[in-house]
């Protein structure tokens, strides 16, 4: 996810990152390291092109420099899409580990899932965010795993 713009809002004590879609995400100064203060303000804040426009870099009056990645900001803001992608990534990583232990060939997995090899490879691609939870659970089931979904209320901060 690329960052389009960053604004340091001293009144609210937060960086405001805007992504390409126009969505704005706040990141409190208190969560930054090094942390800016009234005596050590920002000299420069910019979207870092060297980090693929996926991070913001800032320089403080003291000369200290820090960066914050968009993933950290999305996690702090508990962005639902980002959290769903993290869950999908965890399931894919677990499936890849189980495949190595199972000794089953990719062709056999595809046959048991009643799908094609290219579709299986898309399902096993950790960067593919368009796969369904149903597909991932079916894959884990074929790998002799039991998947239980546990829903719990969030703990108060």
PDB file of C-alpha atoms in Angstrom:
ATOM      1  CA  UNK A   1       0.000   0.000   0.000  1.00  0.00           C
ATOM      2  CA  UNK A   2       1.530   3.294  -1.087  1.00  0.00           C
ATOM      3  CA  UNK A   3       1.445   6.515   0.927  1.00  0.00           C
ATOM      4  CA  UNK A   4       0.419   9.577  -1.053  1.00  0.00           C
ATOM      5  CA  UNK A   5       0.955  12.307   1.548  1.00  0.00           C
ATOM      6  CA  UNK A   6       1.998  12.878   5.152  1.00  0.00           C
ATOM      7  CA  UNK A   7       1.158  15.834   7.397  1.00  0.00           C
ATOM      8  CA  UNK A   8       2.564  16.503  10.872  1.00  0.00           C
ATOM      9  CA  UNK A   9      -0.375  17.780  12.938  1.00  0.00           C
ATOM     10  CA  UNK A  10       1.223  19.299  16.058  1.00  0.00           C
ATOM     11  CA  UNK A  11      -2.140  20.413  17.457  1.00  0.00           C
ATOM     12  CA  UNK A  12      -3.368  16.798  17.585  1.00  0.00           C
ATOM     13  CA  UNK A  13       0.100  15.346  18.215  1.00  0.00           C
ATOM     14  CA  UNK A  14      -0.029  12.950  15.288  1.00  0.00           C
ATOM     15  CA  UNK A  15       1.228  12.219  11.811  1.00  0.00           C
ATOM     16  CA  UNK A  16      -1.588  11.954   9.284  1.00  0.00           C
ATOM     17  CA  UNK A  17      -0.798   9.539   6.467  1.00  0.00           C
ATOM     18  CA  UNK A  18      -2.980   9.563   3.373  1.00  0.00           C
ATOM     19  CA  UNK A  19      -2.833   6.530   1.093  1.00  0.00           C
ATOM     20  CA  UNK A  20      -3.598   6.427  -2.639  1.00  0.00           C
ATOM     21  CA  UNK A  21      -7.305   5.687  -2.110  1.00  0.00           C
ATOM     22  CA  UNK A  22      -7.630   8.939  -0.145  1.00  0.00           C
ATOM     23  CA  UNK A  23      -8.083   7.220   3.226  1.00  0.00           C
ATOM     24  CA  UNK A  24      -6.275   9.036   6.065  1.00  0.00           C
ATOM     25  CA  UNK A  25      -4.699   7.178   8.995  1.00  0.00           C
ATOM     26  CA  UNK A  26      -3.421   8.948  12.122  1.00  0.00           C
ATOM     27  CA  UNK A  27      -0.254   7.858  13.942  1.00  0.00           C
ATOM     28  CA  UNK A  28       0.288   9.490  17.361  1.00  0.00           C
ATOM     29  CA  UNK A  29       3.686  11.007  18.079  1.00  0.00           C
ATOM     30  CA  UNK A  30       3.729   8.882  21.259  1.00  0.00           C
ATOM     31  CA  UNK A  31       4.071   5.738  19.088  1.00  0.00           C
ATOM     32  CA  UNK A  32       7.079   7.060  17.144  1.00  0.00           C
ATOM     33  CA  UNK A  33      10.675   6.196  17.924  1.00  0.00           C
ATOM     34  CA  UNK A  34      12.446   8.552  18.331  1.00  0.00           C
ATOM     35  CA  UNK A  35       9.541  10.529  19.728  1.00  0.00           C
ATOM     36  CA  UNK A  36       9.170  14.230  18.904  1.00  0.00           C
ATOM     37  CA  UNK A  37       8.525  16.670  21.752  1.00  0.00           C
ATOM     38  CA  UNK A  38       7.866  20.371  22.279  1.00  0.00           C
ATOM     39  CA  UNK A  39      11.639  20.947  22.541  1.00  0.00           C
ATOM     40  CA  UNK A  40      12.565  18.479  19.809  1.00  0.00           C
ATOM     41  CA  UNK A  41      10.159  19.136  16.930  1.00  0.00           C
ATOM     42  CA  UNK A  42      10.206  17.861  13.363  1.00  0.00           C
ATOM     43  CA  UNK A  43      12.625  19.481  10.938  1.00  0.00           C
ATOM     44  CA  UNK A  44      11.452  17.366   8.040  1.00  0.00           C
ATOM     45  CA  UNK A  45       8.696  14.777   7.434  1.00  0.00           C
ATOM     46  CA  UNK A  46       8.330  13.086   4.049  1.00  0.00           C
ATOM     47  CA  UNK A  47       7.069  10.020   2.213  1.00  0.00           C
ATOM     48  CA  UNK A  48      10.255   8.021   1.698  1.00  0.00           C
ATOM     49  CA  UNK A  49      10.717   7.074  -1.951  1.00  0.00           C
ATOM     50  CA  UNK A  50      13.715   4.873  -1.018  1.00  0.00           C
ATOM     51  CA  UNK A  51      11.286   2.727   1.011  1.00  0.00           C
ATOM     52  CA  UNK A  52       8.944   2.358  -1.957  1.00  0.00           C
ATOM     53  CA  UNK A  53       6.508   5.070  -0.783  1.00  0.00           C
ATOM     54  CA  UNK A  54       5.419   2.587   1.903  1.00  0.00           C
ATOM     55  CA  UNK A  55       6.991   4.467   4.825  1.00  0.00           C
ATOM     56  CA  UNK A  56       7.344   7.946   6.238  1.00  0.00           C
ATOM     57  CA  UNK A  57      10.736   9.219   7.379  1.00  0.00           C
ATOM     58  CA  UNK A  58      11.193  12.149   9.715  1.00  0.00           C
ATOM     59  CA  UNK A  59      14.095  14.159  11.099  1.00  0.00           C
ATOM     60  CA  UNK A  60      13.933  15.878  14.476  1.00  0.00           C
ATOM     61  CA  UNK A  61      15.573  19.140  15.504  1.00  0.00           C
ATOM     62  CA  UNK A  62      18.196  17.125  17.435  1.00  0.00           C
ATOM     63  CA  UNK A  63      19.203  15.358  14.210  1.00  0.00           C
ATOM     64  CA  UNK A  64      17.616  12.062  15.239  1.00  0.00           C
ATOM     65  CA  UNK A  65      15.890  10.278  12.364  1.00  0.00           C
ATOM     66  CA  UNK A  66      13.089   7.723  12.348  1.00  0.00           C
ATOM     67  CA  UNK A  67      10.746   5.929   9.994  1.00  0.00           C
ATOM     68  CA  UNK A  68       7.302   4.438  10.323  1.00  0.00           C
ATOM     69  CA  UNK A  69       6.034   1.819   7.836  1.00  0.00           C
ATOM     70  CA  UNK A  70       2.449   1.823   6.567  1.00  0.00           C
ATOM     71  CA  UNK A  71       1.938  -1.706   7.966  1.00  0.00           C
ATOM     72  CA  UNK A  72       2.690  -0.403  11.463  1.00  0.00           C
ATOM     73  CA  UNK A  73       0.171   2.416  10.963  1.00  0.00           C
ATOM     74  CA  UNK A  74      -2.513   0.043   9.624  1.00  0.00           C
ATOM     75  CA  UNK A  75      -1.953  -2.324  12.536  1.00  0.00           C
ATOM     76  CA  UNK A  76      -2.154   0.535  15.050  1.00  0.00           C
ATOM     77  CA  UNK A  77      -5.442   1.697  13.483  1.00  0.00           C
ATOM     78  CA  UNK A  78      -6.690  -1.910  13.270  1.00  0.00           C
ATOM     79  CA  UNK A  79      -7.611  -1.552   9.615  1.00  0.00           C
ATOM     80  CA  UNK A  80     -10.027  -4.447   8.844  1.00  0.00           C
ATOM     81  CA  UNK A  81      -8.580  -5.170   5.396  1.00  0.00           C
ATOM     82  CA  UNK A  82      -5.049  -5.285   6.771  1.00  0.00           C
ATOM     83  CA  UNK A  83      -6.039  -7.586   9.652  1.00  0.00           C
ATOM     84  CA  UNK A  84      -7.820  -9.934   7.206  1.00  0.00           C
ATOM     85  CA  UNK A  85      -4.677 -10.034   5.037  1.00  0.00           C
ATOM     86  CA  UNK A  86      -2.586 -10.909   8.101  1.00  0.00           C
ATOM     87  CA  UNK A  87      -4.922 -13.799   8.933  1.00  0.00           C
ATOM     88  CA  UNK A  88      -4.785 -15.034   5.337  1.00  0.00           C
ATOM     89  CA  UNK A  89      -0.976 -14.839   5.414  1.00  0.00           C
ATOM     90  CA  UNK A  90      -0.828 -16.853   8.665  1.00  0.00           C
ATOM     91  CA  UNK A  91      -3.072 -19.570   7.186  1.00  0.00           C
ATOM     92  CA  UNK A  92      -0.965 -19.724   4.018  1.00  0.00           C
ATOM     93  CA  UNK A  93       2.277 -19.942   6.005  1.00  0.00           C
ATOM     94  CA  UNK A  94       0.848 -22.769   8.094  1.00  0.00           C
ATOM     95  CA  UNK A  95      -0.299 -24.619   4.963  1.00  0.00           C
ATOM     96  CA  UNK A  96       3.175 -24.317   3.407  1.00  0.00           C
ATOM     97  CA  UNK A  97       4.767 -25.760   6.574  1.00  0.00           C
ATOM     98  CA  UNK A  98       2.272 -28.634   6.607  1.00  0.00           C
ATOM     99  CA  UNK A  99       2.861 -29.416   2.928  1.00  0.00           C
ATOM    100  CA  UNK A 100       6.572 -29.899   3.590  1.00  0.00           C
ATOM    101  CA  UNK A 101       5.803 -32.273   6.473  1.00  0.00           C
ATOM    102  CA  UNK A 102       3.087 -34.196   4.592  1.00  0.00           C
ATOM    103  CA  UNK A 103       5.205 -35.381   1.693  1.00  0.00           C
ATOM    104  CA  UNK A 104       2.220 -34.963  -0.668  1.00  0.00           C
ATOM    105  CA  UNK A 105       2.971 -33.709  -4.158  1.00  0.00           C
ATOM    106  CA  UNK A 106       1.417 -30.519  -5.456  1.00  0.00           C
ATOM    107  CA  UNK A 107      -0.367 -32.574  -8.113  1.00  0.00           C
ATOM    108  CA  UNK A 108      -1.925 -34.818  -5.433  1.00  0.00           C
ATOM    109  CA  UNK A 109      -3.016 -31.775  -3.419  1.00  0.00           C
ATOM    110  CA  UNK A 110      -4.634 -30.240  -6.497  1.00  0.00           C
ATOM    111  CA  UNK A 111      -6.433 -33.526  -7.238  1.00  0.00           C
ATOM    112  CA  UNK A 112      -7.760 -33.815  -3.683  1.00  0.00           C
ATOM    113  CA  UNK A 113      -8.908 -30.178  -3.756  1.00  0.00           C
ATOM    114  CA  UNK A 114     -10.526 -30.786  -7.173  1.00  0.00           C
ATOM    115  CA  UNK A 115      -8.673 -27.850  -8.683  1.00  0.00           C
ATOM    116  CA  UNK A 116      -5.877 -27.119 -11.152  1.00  0.00           C
ATOM    117  CA  UNK A 117      -2.174 -26.808 -10.373  1.00  0.00           C
ATOM    118  CA  UNK A 118      -2.127 -23.093 -11.272  1.00  0.00           C
ATOM    119  CA  UNK A 119      -5.016 -22.495  -8.860  1.00  0.00           C
ATOM    120  CA  UNK A 120      -3.171 -24.422  -6.137  1.00  0.00           C
ATOM    121  CA  UNK A 121      -0.065 -22.282  -6.694  1.00  0.00           C
ATOM    122  CA  UNK A 122      -2.195 -19.120  -6.393  1.00  0.00           C
ATOM    123  CA  UNK A 123      -3.613 -20.516  -3.152  1.00  0.00           C
ATOM    124  CA  UNK A 124      -0.084 -21.158  -1.829  1.00  0.00           C
ATOM    125  CA  UNK A 125       1.189 -17.695  -2.799  1.00  0.00           C
ATOM    126  CA  UNK A 126       1.532 -15.648   0.441  1.00  0.00           C
ATOM    127  CA  UNK A 127       1.280 -12.393  -1.530  1.00  0.00           C
ATOM    128  CA  UNK A 128      -2.053 -13.355  -3.105  1.00  0.00           C
ATOM    129  CA  UNK A 129      -4.715 -11.510  -1.092  1.00  0.00           C
ATOM    130  CA  UNK A 130      -7.646 -12.562  -3.275  1.00  0.00           C
ATOM    131  CA  UNK A 131      -8.028 -16.135  -2.046  1.00  0.00           C
ATOM    132  CA  UNK A 132     -11.011 -17.148   0.008  1.00  0.00           C
ATOM    133  CA  UNK A 133     -11.076 -18.422   3.555  1.00  0.00           C
ATOM    134  CA  UNK A 134     -13.035 -21.433   2.260  1.00  0.00           C
ATOM    135  CA  UNK A 135     -10.176 -22.394  -0.084  1.00  0.00           C
ATOM    136  CA  UNK A 136      -7.594 -22.050   2.674  1.00  0.00           C
ATOM    137  CA  UNK A 137      -9.614 -24.158   5.124  1.00  0.00           C
ATOM    138  CA  UNK A 138     -10.142 -26.837   2.462  1.00  0.00           C
ATOM    139  CA  UNK A 139      -6.387 -26.945   1.826  1.00  0.00           C
ATOM    140  CA  UNK A 140      -5.615 -27.284   5.530  1.00  0.00           C
ATOM    141  CA  UNK A 141      -8.269 -30.017   5.813  1.00  0.00           C
ATOM    142  CA  UNK A 142      -6.611 -31.976   2.988  1.00  0.00           C
ATOM    143  CA  UNK A 143      -3.359 -31.614   4.958  1.00  0.00           C
ATOM    144  CA  UNK A 144      -5.033 -33.324   7.964  1.00  0.00           C
ATOM    145  CA  UNK A 145      -5.421 -30.132   9.978  1.00  0.00           C
ATOM    146  CA  UNK A 146      -8.411 -29.145  12.025  1.00  0.00           C
ATOM    147  CA  UNK A 147      -9.190 -25.448  11.775  1.00  0.00           C
ATOM    148  CA  UNK A 148     -11.153 -23.851  14.609  1.00  0.00           C
ATOM    149  CA  UNK A 149     -12.243 -20.260  14.456  1.00  0.00           C
ATOM    150  CA  UNK A 150     -12.408 -18.642  17.870  1.00  0.00           C
ATOM    151  CA  UNK A 151     -14.101 -15.286  18.256  1.00  0.00           C
ATOM    152  CA  UNK A 152     -13.397 -13.375  21.460  1.00  0.00           C
ATOM    153  CA  UNK A 153     -14.211  -9.831  22.538  1.00  0.00           C
ATOM    154  CA  UNK A 154     -11.373  -7.329  22.402  1.00  0.00           C
ATOM    155  CA  UNK A 155      -9.661  -6.575  25.673  1.00  0.00           C
ATOM    156  CA  UNK A 156      -9.860  -3.021  26.950  1.00  0.00           C
ATOM    157  CA  UNK A 157      -6.653  -1.098  26.305  1.00  0.00           C
TER     158      UNK A 157
END
